[in-house]
Amino acid sequence: MWDDAFPSFLIGLREGLEAGLIVSILVATLVRAEARSRLPQVWTGVLAAIAVAMSFGAVLTFTAASMPQTAQEAFGGVLSVIAVAFVTAMVFWMRRSARNLSSELKQKVSGALAMGSGMLILTSFLAVGREGLETALFLWTTAQAAGESAGPLTGAAIGLLLAAGLCWGLYRRVLKINLTKFFTATGVVLIVIAAGVLGYGLRDLQEGGVLPGKTAYAVDLAGSIDAGSWYSTLIQGVFNLMPTMTWLQVVAYVAYLAVVMTLFVRGVRVTAPKAKPETATQRSAGASGEGSAARKPAAARRRPVWVVPAAVVAVPAVVAGLFVALGRPKPAGDQTVAVSETDCGKGFTAPEPGRQTFQMHNTGRQASEVYLVDPSTNAVYGEIEGLAPGTTRDLVATIAGGTYAWRCVPASGKAVTSKAVTVTGGGAAKPVAPVSEQDLAAPLKSYKSYVGKGLDTLAGQTRALQHDIEGGHLDRARTDWLTAHRTYASLGAAYGTFEDFDKKIDGRADGLPGGERDKDFSGFLRLEYGLWHGRSAKELTGPARQLSTDVAGLGKAFPSQDFDAGDLPLRAHEILENTLQFELTGDTDEGSGTNLATADANLAGTRELLTVLKPLLTDRAPKVLPTVDTDIDRVQKLLDAQHDGGHWTPVEKLSDADRRRLDGATGQLLEDLAPIPDLLEIRKSA
């Protein structure tokens, strides 16, 4: 997304242009000095700088990934603060040096030519290396803030490509840019971005336990700001300003911005000293240096041209690889853990803290469920479902201080638990408390009662709809149709148990040979098509009677239908997943334009489902429901804005902005609902 990509685009453009200008000036100086033979030395230094920067980025990525969660937060916070320091220093250096950049580098190149090829390589390496390291560090911190988004890397790539094109144009004298104005303008923007990165880094340090005050909120607008809106995501992505910020974040943000921006703006007003013109003595000295550097002893031995470039790439890569290999905890996955009906966890030893991969190999004759558990509470840290005999699969889990054991549950037979091991240090992991069918018995009973009452209401509503059509009152039938259809939609969590009744009552025409005219097309959508496409009461009487009969049949069959308790957590996500796929696209609209009314009913059904699951969720993930409630309220407000009494805005008539807001808010709600099925999944224990 652009909001994630913009900061990295700017840093890529700025750092790329700075490094590119330096390289351009180095190359231009050598060309004008008629020392083209020395150009490979410049490119070798550039290549070495790029290799070091990429190796540095690899070290940042892979060493942080192996840390416990709290350590990752602290590590990211420290590097964010360092990145702010680098960017701040870079902004002031470029403001100060932009006017004299060319003459300053020419003098350094002349000196390097006189001192030999090694110094020329070092000059180009140092000139580009700093920008490369700054870029790697800044991109790493912005990528951490963006989570799984590809925006930072995309933005940086675009910025670097644009910078390369501009530098080529400048070198070829195609383009001219006032460097002083350019670096001043981007400097102001980068100071604002750096202030946000500082706030984000301090929040990471609070989350990692390094700094206090992680619950002392100065700003908490989560309940009043639409997080799915374009302006909200842009502000969060570019400035790292969040709806919820602690006092430390706010104070640091304001203080940094006030102090650094003031110093920067004052410095811009001061006229930079002009570069002194190069004297004849300096020119002659540079020329003599160039000449001495250009001369080579006749007996000098020539090495292959690929040796040095290969070395400058290989050495940083090897050093980074050794650093990652030696710096990461030894992975527990180096040892295979055996699974069978009689022996579970053979070969298991106490792992190191951090994110670990275990290789689980089923040596038995039956498929088995495998769980990494805390034997004292049965809380689950990781699991594999259906590990077949003779197969090996990886199980990834975050290990912290605590007690661990393996529990193997074969397809038939009793569960087997391994000997427990104790791990010390490493912060804290977040296991999932186990859920049994007994735990879901009370929520299931409550929800079945809700559905039963809803079906009774629905039966009366469909009879009223039938009577409307039989009496020829089609206007009243359209109103009663919507009322009954909304009631049915609010029972969404039970649709998996309605068996064939759901297809009869709310089936779609898609896939039927005759489409809407097919004899097997029945139920609410069949009546919707007829009521809003000018069909007569006589034509609709048969489908209305059939709908009433099917609803009555469902009401009688439901108490004895099999309602799997494990379906409840699944439906918490699936109801609105279907809503986003069908209702909010208008895919199921047969003419009434009331898809948003159906979405509203689906939202009501989700609320009811979460109400019965609340006791289980509160114990296992107390932060989930408040977040979801906020999301639901946001979606509800957007839906409420799209109807006036009984009239609803058709999906296809929504403005682009309204549609984006509604889709975004629903998508965010789905994302926050996603953990619920895993949290409340029924796991076998015997």
XYZ file of C-alpha atoms in Angstrom:
686
model
C 0.000 0.000 0.000
C 1.132 3.555 -0.708
C 0.943 4.577 2.952
C 3.493 1.853 3.808
C 5.557 2.527 0.696
C 5.877 6.319 0.862
C 8.453 6.650 3.694
C 10.651 3.996 2.086
C 10.165 5.568 -1.344
C 11.401 8.870 0.038
C 14.396 7.365 1.822
C 15.237 5.257 -1.247
C 15.006 8.312 -3.515
C 17.012 10.530 -1.206
C 19.721 8.047 -0.213
C 19.894 6.663 -3.735
C 20.239 10.141 -5.201
C 22.876 11.084 -2.643
C 24.938 7.953 -3.278
C 24.299 8.204 -7.019
C 25.455 11.817 -7.117
C 28.623 10.859 -5.291
C 29.331 8.054 -7.751
C 28.497 10.335 -10.685
C 30.928 12.959 -9.456
C 33.636 10.347 -8.863
C 33.167 8.951 -12.362
C 33.005 12.411 -13.966
C 36.201 13.471 -12.189
C 38.082 10.395 -13.409
C 36.795 10.828 -16.961
C 37.804 14.485 -17.057
C 41.198 13.582 -15.628
C 41.593 11.061 -18.466
C 41.890 8.207 -15.953
C 39.182 5.902 -17.265
C 41.344 2.908 -16.404
C 40.643 3.646 -12.752
C 36.840 3.400 -13.130
C 36.766 -0.337 -12.154
C 38.214 0.680 -8.793
C 35.285 3.023 -8.202
C 32.768 0.329 -9.131
C 34.564 -2.154 -6.885
C 34.149 0.190 -3.940
C 30.476 0.707 -4.828
C 29.926 -3.034 -5.107
C 31.582 -3.598 -1.728
C 29.346 -0.968 -0.122
C 26.206 -2.576 -1.562
C 27.334 -6.023 -0.367
C 27.968 -4.733 3.160
C 24.564 -2.988 3.268
C 22.698 -6.101 2.088
C 24.618 -8.300 4.532
C 23.762 -5.868 7.308
C 20.080 -6.103 6.360
C 20.281 -9.918 6.424
C 21.828 -9.869 9.895
C 19.087 -7.552 11.142
C 16.351 -9.769 9.709
C 17.556 -13.211 10.726
C 18.927 -12.425 14.161
C 15.728 -10.608 15.151
C 13.541 -13.464 13.864
C 15.144 -15.940 16.289
C 14.535 -13.827 19.373
C 11.650 -14.170 21.840
C 8.792 -11.753 21.235
C 9.776 -9.312 23.984
C 13.405 -9.335 22.836
C 12.290 -8.669 19.252
C 10.311 -5.673 20.461
C 13.306 -4.326 22.389
C 15.711 -4.998 19.506
C 13.424 -3.269 17.020
C 13.016 -0.319 19.383
C 16.764 0.148 19.793
C 17.360 0.008 16.038
C 14.508 2.441 15.416
C 16.157 4.958 17.735
C 19.516 4.392 16.010
C 17.845 4.838 12.621
C 16.423 8.171 13.779
C 19.925 9.273 14.831
C 21.380 8.275 11.448
C 18.642 9.998 9.474
C 18.885 13.146 11.590
C 22.650 13.342 11.102
C 22.284 12.673 7.388
C 19.675 15.432 6.989
C 21.915 18.033 8.621
C 25.050 16.852 6.767
C 23.389 17.089 3.374
C 21.912 20.507 4.165
C 25.378 21.699 5.039
C 27.245 19.965 2.195
C 24.892 20.172 -0.795
C 26.440 23.347 -2.250
C 30.044 22.139 -1.961
C 29.489 18.451 -2.661
C 31.097 18.451 -6.093
C 34.280 20.403 -5.307
C 34.783 18.553 -2.023
C 34.678 15.154 -3.701
C 36.927 16.269 -6.559
C 39.625 17.130 -4.056
C 39.257 13.711 -2.391
C 39.455 11.926 -5.730
C 42.592 13.804 -6.693
C 44.171 12.763 -3.421
C 43.051 9.181 -3.899
C 44.558 9.031 -7.373
C 47.885 10.081 -5.935
C 47.767 7.452 -3.167
C 46.934 4.408 -5.314
C 44.048 2.100 -6.258
C 43.328 0.931 -2.716
C 42.565 4.427 -1.548
C 40.288 5.077 -4.536
C 38.322 1.911 -3.726
C 38.104 3.007 -0.090
C 36.948 6.492 -1.043
C 34.080 5.189 -3.189
C 33.261 2.522 -0.587
C 32.984 5.043 2.245
C 31.081 7.498 0.065
C 28.389 4.942 -0.773
C 28.625 2.670 2.278
C 27.145 5.119 4.732
C 24.089 5.655 2.579
C 23.730 1.896 2.128
C 23.857 1.168 5.855
C 21.452 4.003 6.617
C 19.061 2.733 3.958
C 19.209 -0.867 5.223
C 18.569 0.227 8.800
C 15.747 2.617 7.922
C 14.066 0.107 5.621
C 14.283 -2.577 8.278
C 12.562 -0.380 10.865
C 9.824 0.746 8.466
C 9.257 -2.859 7.345
C 8.872 -3.887 10.987
C 6.275 -1.157 11.481
C 4.373 -2.248 8.356
C 4.179 -5.922 9.390
C 3.623 -8.210 6.415
C 3.035 -5.431 3.946
C 5.305 -5.385 0.881
C 4.939 -1.606 0.758
C 8.344 -0.635 2.248
C 10.375 -2.767 -0.151
C 8.235 -1.695 -3.107
C 8.570 1.969 -2.202
C 12.333 1.690 -1.686
C 12.782 -0.081 -5.022
C 10.833 2.621 -6.860
C 12.787 5.345 -5.073
C 16.156 3.775 -5.877
C 15.241 3.248 -9.532
C 14.072 6.850 -9.852
C 17.274 8.048 -8.154
C 19.386 6.005 -10.573
C 17.539 7.527 -13.523
C 17.977 11.062 -12.193
C 21.688 10.526 -11.572
C 22.167 9.166 -15.066
C 20.364 12.196 -16.433
C 22.483 14.550 -14.350
C 25.649 12.838 -15.461
C 24.607 13.125 -19.081
C 23.687 16.782 -18.460
C 20.076 16.027 -19.418
C 18.558 17.187 -16.128
C 19.452 19.919 -13.682
C 18.276 19.951 -10.069
C 18.939 22.572 -7.419
C 20.462 20.224 -4.832
C 20.190 22.747 -2.010
C 16.436 23.154 -2.443
C 15.944 19.420 -2.991
C 17.740 18.359 0.177
C 16.049 21.122 2.178
C 12.544 20.055 1.132
C 13.139 16.326 1.647
C 14.938 17.091 4.899
C 11.802 18.678 6.353
C 9.697 15.667 5.356
C 12.236 13.183 6.704
C 12.399 14.961 10.061
C 8.633 14.502 10.412
C 8.911 10.825 9.425
C 11.845 10.302 11.809
C 9.753 11.722 14.656
C 7.159 9.029 13.970
C 9.837 6.325 13.802
C 11.153 7.533 17.175
C 7.680 7.215 18.687
C 7.260 3.755 17.169
C 10.677 2.685 18.484
C 9.920 3.900 21.997
C 6.652 1.966 21.925
C 8.620 -1.171 20.987
C 10.953 -0.556 23.913
C 7.925 -0.271 26.184
C 6.460 -3.485 24.807
C 9.837 -5.175 25.301
C 9.955 -4.141 28.968
C 12.956 -1.822 28.526
C 11.007 1.370 29.209
C 8.045 1.824 31.588
C 4.627 3.290 30.879
C 3.262 0.972 28.186
C -0.275 1.326 29.579
C -0.064 5.074 30.317
C -2.001 6.314 27.302
C -1.995 9.990 26.385
C -4.189 9.450 23.311
C -6.767 6.700 22.794
C -8.912 7.324 19.717
C -9.358 3.693 18.687
C -13.102 3.885 19.263
C -13.697 7.112 17.349
C -11.413 6.915 14.300
C -12.171 4.853 11.234
C -9.001 2.753 10.972
C -10.014 1.565 7.495
C -10.270 5.038 5.978
C -7.670 6.237 3.489
C -6.636 9.206 5.622
C -6.176 7.058 8.731
C -4.035 4.445 6.988
C -1.991 7.166 5.258
C -1.276 8.986 8.527
C -0.346 5.760 10.298
C 1.840 4.560 7.448
C 3.693 7.796 6.723
C 3.956 9.400 10.149
C 3.651 6.328 12.416
C 0.990 8.164 14.404
C -1.364 5.596 15.898
C -4.873 6.024 17.326
C -3.467 4.881 20.675
C -0.189 6.418 21.919
C 1.490 6.507 25.317
C 2.681 9.650 27.062
C 6.304 8.749 26.314
C 5.565 8.476 22.589
C 3.708 11.785 22.454
C 6.305 13.720 24.477
C 9.211 12.279 22.456
C 7.450 12.983 19.145
C 6.684 16.601 20.005
C 10.091 17.273 21.586
C 12.049 15.770 18.675
C 9.986 17.611 16.103
C 10.239 20.963 17.921
C 13.990 20.809 18.562
C 15.244 19.209 15.327
C 12.933 21.119 12.991
C 13.848 24.421 14.640
C 17.584 23.759 14.282
C 17.151 22.585 10.702
C 15.093 25.605 9.605
C 17.495 28.032 11.290
C 20.424 26.361 9.546
C 18.742 26.697 6.155
C 18.540 30.490 6.614
C 22.282 30.744 7.096
C 24.078 31.178 3.800
C 26.466 28.325 3.251
C 30.087 29.389 2.551
C 31.037 29.196 -1.062
C 33.664 26.688 -2.084
C 37.108 28.170 -2.598
C 38.256 28.094 -6.190
C 40.908 25.579 -6.978
C 44.323 27.237 -7.314
C 46.786 26.583 -10.086
C 49.092 24.901 -7.562
C 46.300 22.515 -6.497
C 45.482 21.746 -10.121
C 49.064 20.997 -10.919
C 49.435 18.911 -7.780
C 46.338 16.927 -8.694
C 47.575 16.437 -12.209
C 50.980 15.256 -11.065
C 49.312 12.908 -8.616
C 47.145 11.565 -11.356
C 50.095 11.054 -13.582
C 52.052 9.194 -10.924
C 49.054 7.062 -10.155
C 48.494 6.294 -13.786
C 52.037 5.006 -14.239
C 52.523 1.341 -13.364
C 55.748 -0.603 -12.917
C 56.379 -2.629 -16.025
C 56.963 -5.795 -14.039
C 53.732 -5.579 -12.031
C 51.816 -8.823 -12.008
C 48.205 -8.598 -13.137
C 45.565 -10.492 -11.198
C 42.290 -11.645 -12.811
C 39.824 -8.762 -12.996
C 37.086 -10.768 -11.216
C 39.084 -11.508 -8.054
C 38.585 -8.240 -6.199
C 34.858 -7.777 -7.074
C 34.162 -11.369 -6.066
C 36.019 -10.890 -2.796
C 34.192 -7.693 -1.838
C 30.859 -9.478 -2.305
C 31.841 -12.803 -0.755
C 33.547 -11.506 2.378
C 30.572 -9.485 3.777
C 28.203 -12.338 2.880
C 30.362 -14.919 4.662
C 30.807 -12.699 7.720
C 27.044 -12.042 7.868
C 26.323 -15.766 7.513
C 28.708 -16.618 10.359
C 27.192 -13.887 12.505
C 23.672 -15.200 11.899
C 24.683 -18.839 12.411
C 26.629 -18.213 15.613
C 24.329 -15.531 16.964
C 21.081 -17.467 16.714
C 20.026 -20.056 19.298
C 20.648 -23.613 18.202
C 17.384 -24.727 16.578
C 15.583 -27.518 18.352
C 14.664 -28.868 14.929
C 18.173 -30.327 14.580
C 16.807 -33.236 16.626
C 13.951 -35.328 15.315
C 11.130 -35.946 17.791
C 9.435 -39.320 17.426
C 5.672 -39.851 17.577
C 3.862 -43.180 18.001
C 0.933 -44.821 19.758
C 3.150 -45.955 22.653
C 6.059 -43.515 22.772
C 5.570 -39.780 22.319
C 8.400 -37.271 22.253
C 11.358 -39.603 22.000
C 14.510 -37.560 21.407
C 13.017 -34.401 22.921
C 15.432 -32.325 25.010
C 15.045 -28.896 26.583
C 15.124 -26.378 23.704
C 16.649 -22.917 23.724
C 14.295 -19.944 24.143
C 13.086 -18.316 20.934
C 11.281 -19.371 17.806
C 12.071 -23.055 17.230
C 11.285 -25.643 14.585
C 10.759 -29.254 15.683
C 10.854 -32.107 13.171
C 8.058 -34.471 14.142
C 8.369 -38.001 12.717
C 5.556 -40.526 13.101
C 7.158 -43.916 13.742
C 3.857 -45.607 14.584
C 1.112 -47.244 12.542
C -1.652 -44.689 13.047
C -2.159 -41.075 12.129
C -1.819 -38.870 15.179
C -2.555 -35.401 16.470
C 0.567 -33.873 18.032
C 0.589 -31.044 20.573
C 3.353 -29.175 22.376
C 1.757 -28.458 25.744
C 2.316 -27.174 29.235
C 1.513 -30.422 31.124
C 0.357 -28.555 34.220
C -2.362 -26.560 32.425
C -2.689 -28.406 29.065
C -2.159 -25.066 27.311
C -1.048 -25.580 23.691
C 2.082 -23.917 22.231
C 1.983 -25.661 18.838
C 0.221 -28.482 17.038
C 0.129 -30.731 13.985
C -3.129 -32.305 12.873
C -3.189 -35.707 11.192
C 0.508 -36.643 11.139
C 0.457 -39.750 8.934
C 2.572 -42.855 9.684
C 6.106 -42.680 8.319
C 5.947 -38.946 7.587
C 7.895 -36.006 9.003
C 6.524 -32.510 9.372
C 7.828 -29.336 10.978
C 6.151 -27.835 14.025
C 7.084 -24.220 14.733
C 6.611 -22.767 18.208
C 7.921 -19.865 20.292
C 9.704 -21.133 23.386
C 10.032 -19.120 26.584
C 10.546 -19.901 30.245
C 8.247 -22.722 31.383
C 7.516 -26.435 31.302
C 6.976 -28.321 28.039
C 5.890 -31.802 26.991
C 4.597 -33.553 23.864
C 1.117 -35.032 23.732
C 0.323 -37.516 20.966
C -3.285 -38.497 20.300
C -3.535 -41.432 17.824
C -6.597 -41.923 15.630
C -7.671 -44.765 17.912
C -6.320 -45.316 21.374
C -5.339 -43.227 24.362
C -3.279 -40.057 24.403
C 0.394 -40.407 25.328
C 2.309 -37.579 27.019
C 6.097 -37.318 27.036
C 8.354 -36.534 29.937
C 8.322 -32.808 30.728
C 11.345 -30.524 30.321
C 11.932 -27.113 31.855
C 13.196 -24.046 29.988
C 14.558 -21.033 31.844
C 14.757 -17.445 30.622
C 13.548 -16.129 27.293
C 10.630 -13.986 28.401
C 7.089 -15.290 28.004
C 5.199 -17.154 25.275
C 1.441 -17.075 24.722
C -0.048 -20.572 24.677
C -3.664 -21.315 23.803
C -5.781 -22.636 26.651
C -7.439 -25.899 25.576
C -11.146 -26.009 24.771
C -13.260 -29.138 25.114
C -16.746 -29.971 23.898
C -17.873 -29.572 27.489
C -16.563 -25.988 27.508
C -18.680 -25.223 24.440
C -21.776 -27.011 25.730
C -23.273 -23.969 27.470
C -22.637 -21.543 24.570
C -24.066 -24.116 22.161
C -27.217 -24.515 24.255
C -27.714 -20.737 24.379
C -27.195 -20.346 20.666
C -29.527 -23.211 19.751
C -32.200 -21.532 21.860
C -31.615 -18.279 19.964
C -31.901 -20.053 16.605
C -35.024 -21.943 17.679
C -36.787 -18.719 18.629
C -35.629 -17.117 15.387
C -37.112 -19.977 13.346
C -40.440 -19.597 15.126
C -40.460 -15.910 14.227
C -39.412 -16.700 10.668
C -42.284 -19.167 10.257
C -44.825 -16.448 11.080
C -43.123 -13.972 8.746
C -43.074 -16.336 5.771
C -46.763 -17.145 6.321
C -47.496 -13.394 6.228
C -45.472 -13.136 3.019
C -47.446 -16.015 1.522
C -50.754 -14.354 2.399
C -49.598 -11.053 0.863
C -48.861 -12.733 -2.441
C -51.989 -14.872 -2.425
C -54.025 -11.685 -1.845
C -52.223 -9.835 -4.641
C -50.672 -7.266 -2.265
C -47.268 -7.240 -3.925
C -46.091 -3.898 -2.462
C -46.722 -5.216 1.038
C -45.109 -8.506 0.008
C -41.864 -6.708 -0.865
C -41.726 -5.169 2.613
C -42.540 -8.464 4.330
C -40.038 -10.297 2.132
C -37.204 -8.098 3.403
C -38.284 -8.539 7.019
C -38.338 -12.328 6.730
C -35.075 -12.514 4.774
C -33.261 -10.412 7.390
C -34.493 -12.764 10.113
C -33.133 -15.761 8.249
C -29.795 -14.006 7.597
C -29.402 -13.259 11.314
C -29.320 -17.034 11.988
C -26.179 -17.412 9.890
C -24.099 -19.409 12.372
C -26.516 -22.309 12.057
C -26.581 -22.546 8.271
C -24.146 -25.465 8.340
C -26.661 -27.488 10.354
C -29.714 -26.671 8.247
C -28.651 -29.380 5.798
C -30.746 -29.391 2.591
C -33.191 -26.846 3.986
C -30.758 -23.974 3.437
C -30.546 -24.653 -0.304
C -34.332 -24.724 -0.528
C -34.816 -21.585 1.578
C -31.950 -19.357 0.452
C -30.416 -21.080 -2.570
C -28.954 -19.171 -5.502
C -29.672 -19.551 -9.183
C -25.970 -19.859 -10.028
C -25.213 -23.218 -11.604
C -28.802 -24.074 -12.423
C -29.341 -24.799 -16.147
C -32.250 -22.383 -16.448
C -30.882 -19.717 -14.108
C -33.648 -17.687 -12.442
C -36.257 -19.489 -14.561
C -35.090 -22.971 -13.514
C -37.753 -25.092 -11.813
C -35.334 -25.886 -8.950
C -34.730 -22.234 -8.141
C -36.743 -21.609 -4.965
C -36.816 -19.748 -1.678
C -36.173 -16.131 -0.793
C -34.057 -15.293 -3.832
C -36.630 -16.823 -6.189
C -39.316 -14.598 -4.693
C -36.996 -11.584 -4.752
C -36.433 -12.040 -8.469
C -40.147 -12.299 -9.135
C -41.225 -9.417 -6.877
C -38.723 -7.000 -8.401
C -39.042 -8.161 -12.016
C -42.761 -7.644 -12.543
C -43.981 -11.206 -12.025
C -47.664 -11.571 -11.215
C -49.082 -12.729 -7.886
C -50.319 -15.898 -9.617
C -46.783 -16.758 -10.755
C -45.368 -16.181 -7.271
C -48.003 -17.995 -5.223
C -46.421 -21.426 -5.684
C -42.871 -20.328 -4.656
C -44.313 -18.429 -1.653
C -46.221 -21.488 -0.407
C -43.142 -23.654 -0.911
C -40.993 -21.242 1.080
C -43.490 -21.230 3.935
C -43.599 -25.049 3.912
C -39.782 -25.346 3.899
C -39.365 -22.903 6.797
C -41.964 -24.797 8.835
C -40.154 -28.055 8.047
C -36.852 -26.601 9.189
C -38.403 -25.438 12.440
C -39.550 -28.985 13.206
C -36.271 -30.621 12.145
C -33.833 -28.244 13.812
C -34.056 -29.515 17.418
C -32.929 -32.967 16.290
C -30.318 -31.809 13.786
C -26.656 -32.310 14.620
C -25.120 -28.968 15.551
C -21.393 -29.520 16.047
C -20.092 -27.419 18.950
C -16.889 -26.830 17.004
C -18.890 -24.924 14.375
C -19.534 -22.018 16.729
C -15.981 -20.570 16.671
C -15.733 -21.163 12.909
C -18.936 -19.283 12.161
C -17.632 -16.241 14.070
C -15.403 -15.600 11.072
C -17.290 -17.292 8.235
C -20.543 -15.325 8.464
C -18.886 -12.013 7.624
C -16.451 -13.663 5.256
C -19.467 -14.665 3.163
C -20.900 -11.191 3.653
C -17.802 -9.593 2.175
C -17.766 -12.086 -0.702
C -21.453 -12.023 -1.645
C -23.474 -9.224 -0.033
C -20.919 -6.404 -0.288
C -20.228 -7.248 -3.931
C -23.924 -7.338 -4.840
C -23.424 -10.869 -6.125
C -26.655 -12.173 -4.550
C -28.850 -9.232 -5.527
C -31.869 -10.454 -7.506
C -33.357 -7.004 -7.975
C -34.291 -5.657 -4.551
C -31.020 -3.779 -3.957
C -31.092 -4.830 -0.295
C -27.739 -6.562 0.032
C -26.696 -4.062 2.694
C -29.789 -4.960 4.708
C -28.716 -8.605 4.568
C -25.197 -7.577 5.603
C -26.713 -5.731 8.547
C -28.579 -8.894 9.587
C -25.388 -10.941 9.256
C -23.669 -8.466 11.540
C -26.457 -8.898 14.098
C -26.003 -12.677 13.913
C -22.272 -12.275 14.513
C -22.954 -10.104 17.576
C -25.200 -12.814 19.022
C -22.614 -15.489 18.371
C -19.859 -13.486 20.071
C -22.155 -12.897 23.033
C -22.466 -16.621 23.758
C -18.720 -17.132 23.221
C -17.749 -14.175 25.405
C -16.946 -16.134 28.619
C -14.501 -18.401 26.789
C -12.866 -15.580 24.848
C -12.511 -13.302 27.862
C -10.507 -15.934 29.729
C -8.232 -16.777 26.793
C -7.766 -13.501 24.942
C -9.199 -10.549 26.867
C -8.092 -8.025 24.219
C -9.876 -9.694 21.310
C -13.485 -8.802 22.131
C -12.945 -5.069 22.843
C -11.135 -4.764 19.517
C -13.841 -6.718 17.675
C -16.604 -4.693 19.353
C -14.973 -1.498 18.112
C -14.764 -2.950 14.600
C -18.412 -4.038 14.670
C -19.538 -0.574 15.800
C -17.577 0.947 12.920
C -19.203 -1.342 10.352
C -22.612 -0.752 11.934
C -22.274 3.022 11.584
C -21.330 2.670 7.926
C -24.331 0.437 7.260
C -26.693 2.720 9.203
C -25.642 5.607 6.972
C -26.889 3.701 3.903
C -30.574 3.355 4.697
C -33.511 5.594 5.440
C -36.270 3.635 7.086
C -36.948 0.622 4.877
C -35.004 1.913 1.877
C -31.400 0.724 1.525
C -28.768 2.006 -0.886
C -28.026 -0.691 -3.486
C -24.386 -1.808 -3.456
C -23.828 -0.693 -7.041
C -24.978 2.843 -6.172
C -22.529 3.313 -3.309
C -19.956 6.005 -3.926
C -16.396 4.782 -4.414
C -15.386 6.322 -1.082
C -18.303 4.721 0.818
C -17.640 1.356 -0.755
C -13.933 1.496 0.123
C -14.751 2.462 3.705
C -17.263 -0.339 4.100
C -15.020 -2.966 2.509
C -12.048 -1.761 4.543
C -13.922 -1.777 7.839
C -15.354 -5.236 7.158
C -11.927 -6.510 6.147
C -10.441 -5.174 9.386
C -13.232 -6.843 11.359
C -12.522 -10.136 9.612
C -8.832 -9.801 10.410
C -9.585 -9.267 14.094
C -12.084 -12.161 14.124
C -9.580 -14.534 12.507
C -7.885 -15.701 15.753
C -11.176 -16.882 17.321
C -11.424 -20.271 15.540
C -7.891 -21.137 16.664
C -8.446 -19.882 20.194
C -11.598 -21.967 20.645
C -10.708 -24.998 18.553
C -11.597 -28.301 20.221
C -8.344 -30.213 20.676
C -8.224 -33.918 21.353
C -6.822 -34.936 24.722
C -7.624 -38.649 24.872
